């Protein structure tokens, strides 16, 4: 099965993708994570992407599409996968559809996590990540056992640069003007399922499992 997780920043796409991929052994491909890894390693992609990411703007379509097609061809051709944060523009969606059709591995399901503005802002301003293993926390909703320290590997937690309030506002504007239109794009294709991203992560996971069970009789 090949899925896309769609929703505003902070909808919980990454959280659900990690939970589901751990349970079902899906490959989790997050454009945000891959781009941040490139920035950290100072690659050519990372150098080109950094200024866009710091402002909360989208990295250009050509960079992101080439990066993801390369990743899919190398790692995901024969696997079930979740695309998290990709596609984010109509151009990206059309291009990935075209390429996946050629490989005979089209997207089967798109899950849209509808999430309210108040919740998104609360989640993003409180998000903390592990510098080493990337584990995701929230200072109120999902705090680590020891403040500022990762439960999984003991490394330091940090706040993403684009999780500051002014940048969050721009990310939401960008989502509304460029990404939201994908809801209709996938609805028209008949592969869109919607669920609330506002609920507790465990409940969102149960709903997501229900969608997968109904669609494919997959036991989650
Ligand atoms: P990216 O990293 O993809 O950021 P995003 O889409 O803005 O998504 P987030 O990671 O902020 O949110 P999420 O929905 O995954 O929520 P999460 O699970 O972490 O992209 C960053 C940048 O990269 C972009 O701005 C752009 O520059 C560039 N980029 C990426 N993809 C691109 C593309 N395709 N094209 C061009 N540019 C691209 O949860 C958030 C917090 O809430 C966490 O603290 C979590 O613990 C908590 N939480 C999650 N779920 C729940 C819940 N149900 N209840 C309570 N708390 C919860």
PDB file of C-alpha atoms and ligand atoms in Angstrom:
ATOM      1  CA  UNK A   1       0.000   0.000   0.000  1.00  0.00           C
ATOM      2  CA  UNK A   2       1.201   3.490  -0.855  1.00  0.00           C
ATOM      3  CA  UNK A   3      -0.161   6.417   1.103  1.00  0.00           C
ATOM      4  CA  UNK A   4       0.063  10.188   1.324  1.00  0.00           C
ATOM      5  CA  UNK A   5      -0.526  11.989   4.640  1.00  0.00           C
ATOM      6  CA  UNK A   6      -1.963  15.434   4.016  1.00  0.00           C
ATOM      7  CA  UNK A   7      -2.742  18.217   6.462  1.00  0.00           C
ATOM      8  CA  UNK A   8      -1.527  21.519   7.856  1.00  0.00           C
ATOM      9  CA  UNK A   9       1.738  21.861   9.743  1.00  0.00           C
ATOM     10  CA  UNK A  10       1.272  20.327  13.191  1.00  0.00           C
ATOM     11  CA  UNK A  11      -1.652  18.108  12.166  1.00  0.00           C
ATOM     12  CA  UNK A  12       0.280  15.110  13.497  1.00  0.00           C
ATOM     13  CA  UNK A  13       1.216  13.625  10.114  1.00  0.00           C
ATOM     14  CA  UNK A  14       4.724  12.729  11.275  1.00  0.00           C
ATOM     15  CA  UNK A  15       3.518  11.329  14.609  1.00  0.00           C
ATOM     16  CA  UNK A  16       0.975   9.045  12.926  1.00  0.00           C
ATOM     17  CA  UNK A  17       3.403   8.038  10.168  1.00  0.00           C
ATOM     18  CA  UNK A  18       5.963   6.931  12.760  1.00  0.00           C
ATOM     19  CA  UNK A  19       3.352   4.957  14.740  1.00  0.00           C
ATOM     20  CA  UNK A  20       1.963   3.268  11.651  1.00  0.00           C
ATOM     21  CA  UNK A  21       5.302   2.497  10.041  1.00  0.00           C
ATOM     22  CA  UNK A  22       6.611   0.941  13.280  1.00  0.00           C
ATOM     23  CA  UNK A  23       3.518  -1.248  13.525  1.00  0.00           C
ATOM     24  CA  UNK A  24       3.185  -2.254   9.880  1.00  0.00           C
ATOM     25  CA  UNK A  25       6.772  -1.973   8.718  1.00  0.00           C
ATOM     26  CA  UNK A  26       5.902   0.726   6.173  1.00  0.00           C
ATOM     27  CA  UNK A  27       8.647   2.971   4.897  1.00  0.00           C
ATOM     28  CA  UNK A  28       8.124   6.501   6.217  1.00  0.00           C
ATOM     29  CA  UNK A  29       9.309   9.155   3.767  1.00  0.00           C
ATOM     30  CA  UNK A  30       9.052  12.637   5.242  1.00  0.00           C
ATOM     31  CA  UNK A  31      10.203  15.431   2.948  1.00  0.00           C
ATOM     32  CA  UNK A  32      10.759  17.679   5.965  1.00  0.00           C
ATOM     33  CA  UNK A  33      13.024  15.085   7.655  1.00  0.00           C
ATOM     34  CA  UNK A  34      14.939  14.353   4.457  1.00  0.00           C
ATOM     35  CA  UNK A  35      15.459  18.069   3.786  1.00  0.00           C
ATOM     36  CA  UNK A  36      16.576  18.714   7.399  1.00  0.00           C
ATOM     37  CA  UNK A  37      19.068  15.829   7.099  1.00  0.00           C
ATOM     38  CA  UNK A  38      20.429  17.467   3.932  1.00  0.00           C
ATOM     39  CA  UNK A  39      20.748  20.819   5.700  1.00  0.00           C
ATOM     40  CA  UNK A  40      22.546  19.157   8.628  1.00  0.00           C
ATOM     41  CA  UNK A  41      24.988  17.424   6.266  1.00  0.00           C
ATOM     42  CA  UNK A  42      25.460  20.610   4.228  1.00  0.00           C
ATOM     43  CA  UNK A  43      24.675  18.860   0.920  1.00  0.00           C
ATOM     44  CA  UNK A  44      23.896  20.775  -2.268  1.00  0.00           C
ATOM     45  CA  UNK A  45      20.158  20.148  -1.702  1.00  0.00           C
ATOM     46  CA  UNK A  46      20.498  21.293   1.901  1.00  0.00           C
ATOM     47  CA  UNK A  47      22.269  24.521   0.919  1.00  0.00           C
ATOM     48  CA  UNK A  48      19.568  25.305  -1.650  1.00  0.00           C
ATOM     49  CA  UNK A  49      16.696  24.413   0.721  1.00  0.00           C
ATOM     50  CA  UNK A  50      17.793  26.078   3.953  1.00  0.00           C
ATOM     51  CA  UNK A  51      16.680  29.660   3.360  1.00  0.00           C
ATOM     52  CA  UNK A  52      13.204  28.555   2.216  1.00  0.00           C
ATOM     53  CA  UNK A  53      12.792  26.283   5.223  1.00  0.00           C
ATOM     54  CA  UNK A  54      13.952  28.867   7.752  1.00  0.00           C
ATOM     55  CA  UNK A  55      11.269  31.288   6.491  1.00  0.00           C
ATOM     56  CA  UNK A  56       8.564  28.609   6.342  1.00  0.00           C
ATOM     57  CA  UNK A  57       8.308  28.844   2.539  1.00  0.00           C
ATOM     58  CA  UNK A  58       8.159  25.809   0.278  1.00  0.00           C
ATOM     59  CA  UNK A  59      11.403  24.590  -1.227  1.00  0.00           C
ATOM     60  CA  UNK A  60      11.163  24.772  -5.032  1.00  0.00           C
ATOM     61  CA  UNK A  61       9.245  21.985  -6.778  1.00  0.00           C
ATOM     62  CA  UNK A  62      12.185  20.879  -8.951  1.00  0.00           C
ATOM     63  CA  UNK A  63      14.420  20.210  -5.933  1.00  0.00           C
ATOM     64  CA  UNK A  64      11.782  18.385  -3.901  1.00  0.00           C
ATOM     65  CA  UNK A  65      10.387  16.285  -6.750  1.00  0.00           C
ATOM     66  CA  UNK A  66      13.842  15.127  -7.900  1.00  0.00           C
ATOM     67  CA  UNK A  67      14.832  14.328  -4.305  1.00  0.00           C
ATOM     68  CA  UNK A  68      11.685  12.272  -3.657  1.00  0.00           C
ATOM     69  CA  UNK A  69      11.743  10.410  -6.974  1.00  0.00           C
ATOM     70  CA  UNK A  70      15.334   9.451  -6.297  1.00  0.00           C
ATOM     71  CA  UNK A  71      14.426   8.283  -2.782  1.00  0.00           C
ATOM     72  CA  UNK A  72      11.476   6.213  -4.007  1.00  0.00           C
ATOM     73  CA  UNK A  73      13.484   4.627  -6.814  1.00  0.00           C
ATOM     74  CA  UNK A  74      16.282   3.679  -4.392  1.00  0.00           C
ATOM     75  CA  UNK A  75      14.388   2.628  -1.292  1.00  0.00           C
ATOM     76  CA  UNK A  76      10.673   2.241  -1.886  1.00  0.00           C
ATOM     77  CA  UNK A  77       9.958   0.606  -5.242  1.00  0.00           C
ATOM     78  CA  UNK A  78       9.009  -2.765  -3.785  1.00  0.00           C
ATOM     79  CA  UNK A  79       7.727  -1.531  -0.439  1.00  0.00           C
ATOM     80  CA  UNK A  80       4.641  -0.147   1.232  1.00  0.00           C
ATOM     81  CA  UNK A  81       5.287   3.497   1.999  1.00  0.00           C
ATOM     82  CA  UNK A  82       3.875   6.669   3.511  1.00  0.00           C
ATOM     83  CA  UNK A  83       4.663  10.039   1.939  1.00  0.00           C
ATOM     84  CA  UNK A  84       4.547  12.580   4.771  1.00  0.00           C
ATOM     85  CA  UNK A  85       4.568  16.227   3.713  1.00  0.00           C
ATOM     86  CA  UNK A  86       4.759  15.394   0.013  1.00  0.00           C
ATOM     87  CA  UNK A  87       3.251  16.352  -2.389  1.00  0.00           C
ATOM     88  CA  UNK A  88       2.485  19.903  -1.317  1.00  0.00           C
ATOM     89  CA  UNK A  89       1.654  21.617  -4.609  1.00  0.00           C
ATOM     90  CA  UNK A  90      -0.451  20.611  -7.577  1.00  0.00           C
ATOM     91  CA  UNK A  91       2.717  20.432  -9.683  1.00  0.00           C
ATOM     92  CA  UNK A  92       4.299  17.973  -7.216  1.00  0.00           C
ATOM     93  CA  UNK A  93       1.110  15.883  -7.093  1.00  0.00           C
ATOM     94  CA  UNK A  94       0.797  15.615 -10.875  1.00  0.00           C
ATOM     95  CA  UNK A  95       4.478  14.861 -11.316  1.00  0.00           C
ATOM     96  CA  UNK A  96       4.569  12.129  -8.674  1.00  0.00           C
ATOM     97  CA  UNK A  97       1.381  10.560 -10.062  1.00  0.00           C
ATOM     98  CA  UNK A  98       2.888  10.515 -13.522  1.00  0.00           C
ATOM     99  CA  UNK A  99       6.132   8.905 -12.345  1.00  0.00           C
ATOM    100  CA  UNK A 100       4.489   6.373 -10.008  1.00  0.00           C
ATOM    101  CA  UNK A 101       2.082   5.365 -12.775  1.00  0.00           C
ATOM    102  CA  UNK A 102       5.068   4.618 -15.018  1.00  0.00           C
ATOM    103  CA  UNK A 103       6.520   2.408 -12.270  1.00  0.00           C
ATOM    104  CA  UNK A 104       3.068   0.798 -11.784  1.00  0.00           C
ATOM    105  CA  UNK A 105       3.054   1.760  -8.121  1.00  0.00           C
ATOM    106  CA  UNK A 106       0.345   4.459  -7.903  1.00  0.00           C
ATOM    107  CA  UNK A 107      -0.803   6.070  -4.650  1.00  0.00           C
ATOM    108  CA  UNK A 108      -3.671   3.995  -3.197  1.00  0.00           C
ATOM    109  CA  UNK A 109      -4.834   6.199  -0.354  1.00  0.00           C
ATOM    110  CA  UNK A 110      -4.535   9.807   0.835  1.00  0.00           C
ATOM    111  CA  UNK A 111      -5.404  10.590   4.437  1.00  0.00           C
ATOM    112  CA  UNK A 112      -6.278  14.194   5.211  1.00  0.00           C
ATOM    113  CA  UNK A 113      -5.895  15.160   8.883  1.00  0.00           C
ATOM    114  CA  UNK A 114      -8.232  18.105   9.356  1.00  0.00           C
ATOM    115  CA  UNK A 115      -6.905  20.155  12.264  1.00  0.00           C
ATOM    116  CA  UNK A 116      -7.982  23.435  13.858  1.00  0.00           C
ATOM    117  CA  UNK A 117      -5.771  26.501  13.915  1.00  0.00           C
ATOM    118  CA  UNK A 118      -5.629  26.810  17.720  1.00  0.00           C
ATOM    119  CA  UNK A 119      -4.419  23.223  18.087  1.00  0.00           C
ATOM    120  CA  UNK A 120      -1.829  23.563  15.329  1.00  0.00           C
ATOM    121  CA  UNK A 121      -0.248  26.617  16.972  1.00  0.00           C
ATOM    122  CA  UNK A 122      -0.236  25.008  20.418  1.00  0.00           C
ATOM    123  CA  UNK A 123       1.376  21.829  19.065  1.00  0.00           C
ATOM    124  CA  UNK A 124       4.055  23.509  16.979  1.00  0.00           C
ATOM    125  CA  UNK A 125       5.181  26.000  19.608  1.00  0.00           C
ATOM    126  CA  UNK A 126       5.452  23.122  22.135  1.00  0.00           C
ATOM    127  CA  UNK A 127       7.164  20.595  19.849  1.00  0.00           C
ATOM    128  CA  UNK A 128      10.671  19.431  20.781  1.00  0.00           C
ATOM    129  CA  UNK A 129      12.867  17.015  18.822  1.00  0.00           C
ATOM    130  CA  UNK A 130      15.859  14.884  19.677  1.00  0.00           C
ATOM    131  CA  UNK A 131      19.101  16.198  18.147  1.00  0.00           C
ATOM    132  CA  UNK A 132      20.345  12.682  17.627  1.00  0.00           C
ATOM    133  CA  UNK A 133      17.539  10.228  16.825  1.00  0.00           C
ATOM    134  CA  UNK A 134      14.842  12.747  15.787  1.00  0.00           C
ATOM    135  CA  UNK A 135      12.240  11.460  18.288  1.00  0.00           C
ATOM    136  CA  UNK A 136       9.297  13.844  18.596  1.00  0.00           C
ATOM    137  CA  UNK A 137       7.911  15.282  21.869  1.00  0.00           C
ATOM    138  CA  UNK A 138       5.510  17.964  23.019  1.00  0.00           C
ATOM    139  CA  UNK A 139       6.247  19.854  26.228  1.00  0.00           C
ATOM    140  CA  UNK A 140       2.630  19.407  27.434  1.00  0.00           C
ATOM    141  CA  UNK A 141       0.998  16.622  25.377  1.00  0.00           C
ATOM    142  CA  UNK A 142       3.880  14.177  25.069  1.00  0.00           C
ATOM    143  CA  UNK A 143       6.643  15.341  27.424  1.00  0.00           C
ATOM    144  CA  UNK A 144       9.875  13.400  27.840  1.00  0.00           C
ATOM    145  CA  UNK A 145      10.406  11.744  31.235  1.00  0.00           C
ATOM    146  CA  UNK A 146      13.249  14.195  31.978  1.00  0.00           C
ATOM    147  CA  UNK A 147      12.905  17.757  30.692  1.00  0.00           C
ATOM    148  CA  UNK A 148      15.050  18.467  27.633  1.00  0.00           C
ATOM    149  CA  UNK A 149      16.327  14.878  27.367  1.00  0.00           C
ATOM    150  CA  UNK A 150      15.282  12.206  24.852  1.00  0.00           C
ATOM    151  CA  UNK A 151      13.668   9.113  26.444  1.00  0.00           C
ATOM    152  CA  UNK A 152      14.930   6.908  23.632  1.00  0.00           C
ATOM    153  CA  UNK A 153      18.626   7.815  23.374  1.00  0.00           C
ATOM    154  CA  UNK A 154      19.375  10.325  26.160  1.00  0.00           C
ATOM    155  CA  UNK A 155      20.401  13.131  23.780  1.00  0.00           C
ATOM    156  CA  UNK A 156      19.417  16.788  24.032  1.00  0.00           C
ATOM    157  CA  UNK A 157      16.050  18.037  22.721  1.00  0.00           C
ATOM    158  CA  UNK A 158      15.749  21.188  20.592  1.00  0.00           C
ATOM    159  CA  UNK A 159      13.059  23.406  19.053  1.00  0.00           C
ATOM    160  CA  UNK A 160      12.856  23.600  15.240  1.00  0.00           C
ATOM    161  CA  UNK A 161      13.767  27.063  13.913  1.00  0.00           C
ATOM    162  CA  UNK A 162      10.516  27.156  11.906  1.00  0.00           C
ATOM    163  CA  UNK A 163       8.446  26.394  15.023  1.00  0.00           C
ATOM    164  CA  UNK A 164       8.706  30.025  16.206  1.00  0.00           C
ATOM    165  CA  UNK A 165       5.355  31.809  16.134  1.00  0.00           C
ATOM    166  CA  UNK A 166       6.071  34.250  13.232  1.00  0.00           C
ATOM    167  CA  UNK A 167       7.324  31.427  10.989  1.00  0.00           C
ATOM    168  CA  UNK A 168       4.375  29.198  11.896  1.00  0.00           C
ATOM    169  CA  UNK A 169       2.068  31.932  10.614  1.00  0.00           C
ATOM    170  CA  UNK A 170       3.826  31.953   7.252  1.00  0.00           C
ATOM    171  CA  UNK A 171       3.783  28.125   7.066  1.00  0.00           C
ATOM    172  CA  UNK A 172       0.020  28.205   7.589  1.00  0.00           C
ATOM    173  CA  UNK A 173      -0.429  30.874   4.891  1.00  0.00           C
ATOM    174  CA  UNK A 174       1.654  28.759   2.520  1.00  0.00           C
ATOM    175  CA  UNK A 175      -0.413  25.671   3.385  1.00  0.00           C
ATOM    176  CA  UNK A 176      -3.681  27.542   2.730  1.00  0.00           C
ATOM    177  CA  UNK A 177      -2.528  29.051  -0.555  1.00  0.00           C
ATOM    178  CA  UNK A 178      -0.578  26.146  -2.080  1.00  0.00           C
ATOM    179  CA  UNK A 179      -1.297  22.809  -0.401  1.00  0.00           C
ATOM    180  CA  UNK A 180      -4.945  22.825   0.671  1.00  0.00           C
ATOM    181  CA  UNK A 181      -6.070  22.543  -2.933  1.00  0.00           C
ATOM    182  CA  UNK A 182      -4.708  18.969  -2.946  1.00  0.00           C
ATOM    183  CA  UNK A 183      -7.690  17.901  -0.835  1.00  0.00           C
ATOM    184  CA  UNK A 184      -9.971  18.419  -3.859  1.00  0.00           C
ATOM    185  CA  UNK A 185      -7.382  16.995  -6.251  1.00  0.00           C
ATOM    186  CA  UNK A 186      -7.344  13.654  -4.388  1.00  0.00           C
ATOM    187  CA  UNK A 187     -11.069  13.732  -3.577  1.00  0.00           C
ATOM    188  CA  UNK A 188     -11.777  13.894  -7.302  1.00  0.00           C
ATOM    189  CA  UNK A 189      -9.532  10.862  -7.817  1.00  0.00           C
ATOM    190  CA  UNK A 190     -11.625   8.951  -5.242  1.00  0.00           C
ATOM    191  CA  UNK A 191      -8.694   8.062  -2.983  1.00  0.00           C
ATOM    192  CA  UNK A 192      -9.153  10.637  -0.194  1.00  0.00           C
ATOM    193  CA  UNK A 193     -10.152   9.728   3.369  1.00  0.00           C
ATOM    194  CA  UNK A 194     -10.607  12.401   6.020  1.00  0.00           C
ATOM    195  CA  UNK A 195     -10.123  12.193   9.762  1.00  0.00           C
ATOM    196  CA  UNK A 196      -9.760  14.684  12.590  1.00  0.00           C
ATOM    197  CA  UNK A 197      -6.202  15.567  13.558  1.00  0.00           C
ATOM    198  CA  UNK A 198      -7.456  17.402  16.662  1.00  0.00           C
ATOM    199  CA  UNK A 199      -7.939  14.303  18.787  1.00  0.00           C
ATOM    200  CA  UNK A 200      -5.506  12.595  21.101  1.00  0.00           C
ATOM    201  CA  UNK A 201      -2.732  10.810  19.140  1.00  0.00           C
ATOM    202  CA  UNK A 202      -3.934   7.355  20.273  1.00  0.00           C
ATOM    203  CA  UNK A 203      -7.474   8.070  19.105  1.00  0.00           C
ATOM    204  CA  UNK A 204      -6.270   9.462  15.758  1.00  0.00           C
ATOM    205  CA  UNK A 205      -4.274   6.248  15.358  1.00  0.00           C
ATOM    206  CA  UNK A 206      -7.383   4.120  16.045  1.00  0.00           C
ATOM    207  CA  UNK A 207      -9.355   6.080  13.431  1.00  0.00           C
ATOM    208  CA  UNK A 208      -6.514   5.704  10.942  1.00  0.00           C
ATOM    209  CA  UNK A 209      -6.408   1.966  11.629  1.00  0.00           C
ATOM    210  CA  UNK A 210     -10.161   1.850  10.981  1.00  0.00           C
ATOM    211  CA  UNK A 211      -9.689   3.538   7.604  1.00  0.00           C
ATOM    212  CA  UNK A 212      -6.975   1.047   6.620  1.00  0.00           C
ATOM    213  CA  UNK A 213      -9.007  -1.917   7.835  1.00  0.00           C
ATOM    214  CA  UNK A 214     -12.007  -0.795   5.800  1.00  0.00           C
ATOM    215  CA  UNK A 215      -9.978  -0.074   2.709  1.00  0.00           C
ATOM    216  CA  UNK A 216      -7.669  -3.050   2.611  1.00  0.00           C
ATOM    217  CA  UNK A 217      -8.558  -5.379   5.401  1.00  0.00           C
ATOM    218  CA  UNK A 218      -5.110  -4.631   6.844  1.00  0.00           C
ATOM    219  CA  UNK A 219      -4.825  -5.627  10.493  1.00  0.00           C
ATOM    220  CA  UNK A 220      -3.209  -2.725  12.385  1.00  0.00           C
TER     221      UNK A 220
HETATM  222  P1  LIG B   1       7.774  19.504   7.465  1.00  0.00           P
HETATM  223  O1  LIG B   1       8.811  19.035   8.366  1.00  0.00           O
HETATM  224  O2  LIG B   1       7.069  18.537   6.589  1.00  0.00           O
HETATM  225  O3  LIG B   1       6.738  20.369   8.305  1.00  0.00           O
HETATM  226  P2  LIG B   1       5.138  20.457   8.273  1.00  0.00           P
HETATM  227  O4  LIG B   1       4.380  19.894   7.145  1.00  0.00           O
HETATM  228  O5  LIG B   1       4.960  21.880   8.490  1.00  0.00           O
HETATM  229  O6  LIG B   1       4.725  19.447   9.276  1.00  0.00           O
HETATM  230  P3  LIG B   1       5.141  19.330  10.733  1.00  0.00           P
HETATM  231  O7  LIG B   1       6.330  18.420  10.830  1.00  0.00           O
HETATM  232  O8  LIG B   1       5.304  20.681  11.346  1.00  0.00           O
HETATM  233  O9  LIG B   1       3.822  18.711  11.367  1.00  0.00           O
HETATM  234  P4  LIG B   1       3.238  17.267  11.443  1.00  0.00           P
HETATM  235  O10 LIG B   1       1.884  17.286  10.849  1.00  0.00           O
HETATM  236  O11 LIG B   1       4.190  16.208  10.964  1.00  0.00           O
HETATM  237  O12 LIG B   1       3.064  17.149  13.022  1.00  0.00           O
HETATM  238  P5  LIG B   1       3.886  16.309  14.096  1.00  0.00           P
HETATM  239  O13 LIG B   1       3.493  14.878  14.036  1.00  0.00           O
HETATM  240  O14 LIG B   1       5.349  16.628  14.048  1.00  0.00           O
HETATM  241  O15 LIG B   1       8.370  20.619   6.471  1.00  0.00           O
HETATM  242  C1  LIG B   1       9.262  21.616   6.931  1.00  0.00           C
HETATM  243  C2  LIG B   1       9.694  22.504   5.776  1.00  0.00           C
HETATM  244  O16 LIG B   1      10.355  21.715   4.767  1.00  0.00           O
HETATM  245  C3  LIG B   1       8.563  23.210   5.017  1.00  0.00           C
HETATM  246  O17 LIG B   1       8.154  24.411   5.651  1.00  0.00           O
HETATM  247  C4  LIG B   1       9.221  23.464   3.649  1.00  0.00           C
HETATM  248  O18 LIG B   1      10.113  24.530   3.704  1.00  0.00           O
HETATM  249  C5  LIG B   1      10.017  22.180   3.443  1.00  0.00           C
HETATM  250  N1  LIG B   1       9.235  21.141   2.753  1.00  0.00           N
HETATM  251  C6  LIG B   1       8.801  19.953   3.269  1.00  0.00           C
HETATM  252  N2  LIG B   1       8.103  19.265   2.363  1.00  0.00           N
HETATM  253  C7  LIG B   1       8.091  20.027   1.227  1.00  0.00           C
HETATM  254  C8  LIG B   1       7.509  19.862  -0.062  1.00  0.00           C
HETATM  255  N3  LIG B   1       6.816  18.751  -0.386  1.00  0.00           N
HETATM  256  N4  LIG B   1       7.664  20.854  -0.956  1.00  0.00           N
HETATM  257  C9  LIG B   1       8.381  21.959  -0.682  1.00  0.00           C
HETATM  258  N5  LIG B   1       8.942  22.186   0.533  1.00  0.00           N
HETATM  259  C10 LIG B   1       8.817  21.229   1.475  1.00  0.00           C
HETATM  260  O19 LIG B   1       3.253  16.905  15.453  1.00  0.00           O
HETATM  261  C11 LIG B   1       3.492  18.241  15.868  1.00  0.00           C
HETATM  262  C12 LIG B   1       3.571  18.280  17.428  1.00  0.00           C
HETATM  263  O20 LIG B   1       2.296  17.912  17.982  1.00  0.00           O
HETATM  264  C13 LIG B   1       4.560  17.304  18.034  1.00  0.00           C
HETATM  265  O21 LIG B   1       5.140  17.907  19.154  1.00  0.00           O
HETATM  266  C14 LIG B   1       3.743  16.094  18.441  1.00  0.00           C
HETATM  267  O22 LIG B   1       4.319  15.433  19.539  1.00  0.00           O
HETATM  268  C15 LIG B   1       2.391  16.732  18.781  1.00  0.00           C
HETATM  269  N6  LIG B   1       1.250  15.904  18.394  1.00  0.00           N
HETATM  270  C16 LIG B   1       1.105  15.241  17.223  1.00  0.00           C
HETATM  271  N7  LIG B   1      -0.098  14.632  17.168  1.00  0.00           N
HETATM  272  C17 LIG B   1      -0.746  14.947  18.326  1.00  0.00           C
HETATM  273  C18 LIG B   1      -2.021  14.638  18.854  1.00  0.00           C
HETATM  274  N8  LIG B   1      -2.911  13.920  18.147  1.00  0.00           N
HETATM  275  N9  LIG B   1      -2.357  15.130  20.063  1.00  0.00           N
HETATM  276  C19 LIG B   1      -1.478  15.883  20.740  1.00  0.00           C
HETATM  277  N10 LIG B   1      -0.253  16.207  20.317  1.00  0.00           N
HETATM  278  C20 LIG B   1       0.129  15.762  19.116  1.00  0.00           C
END
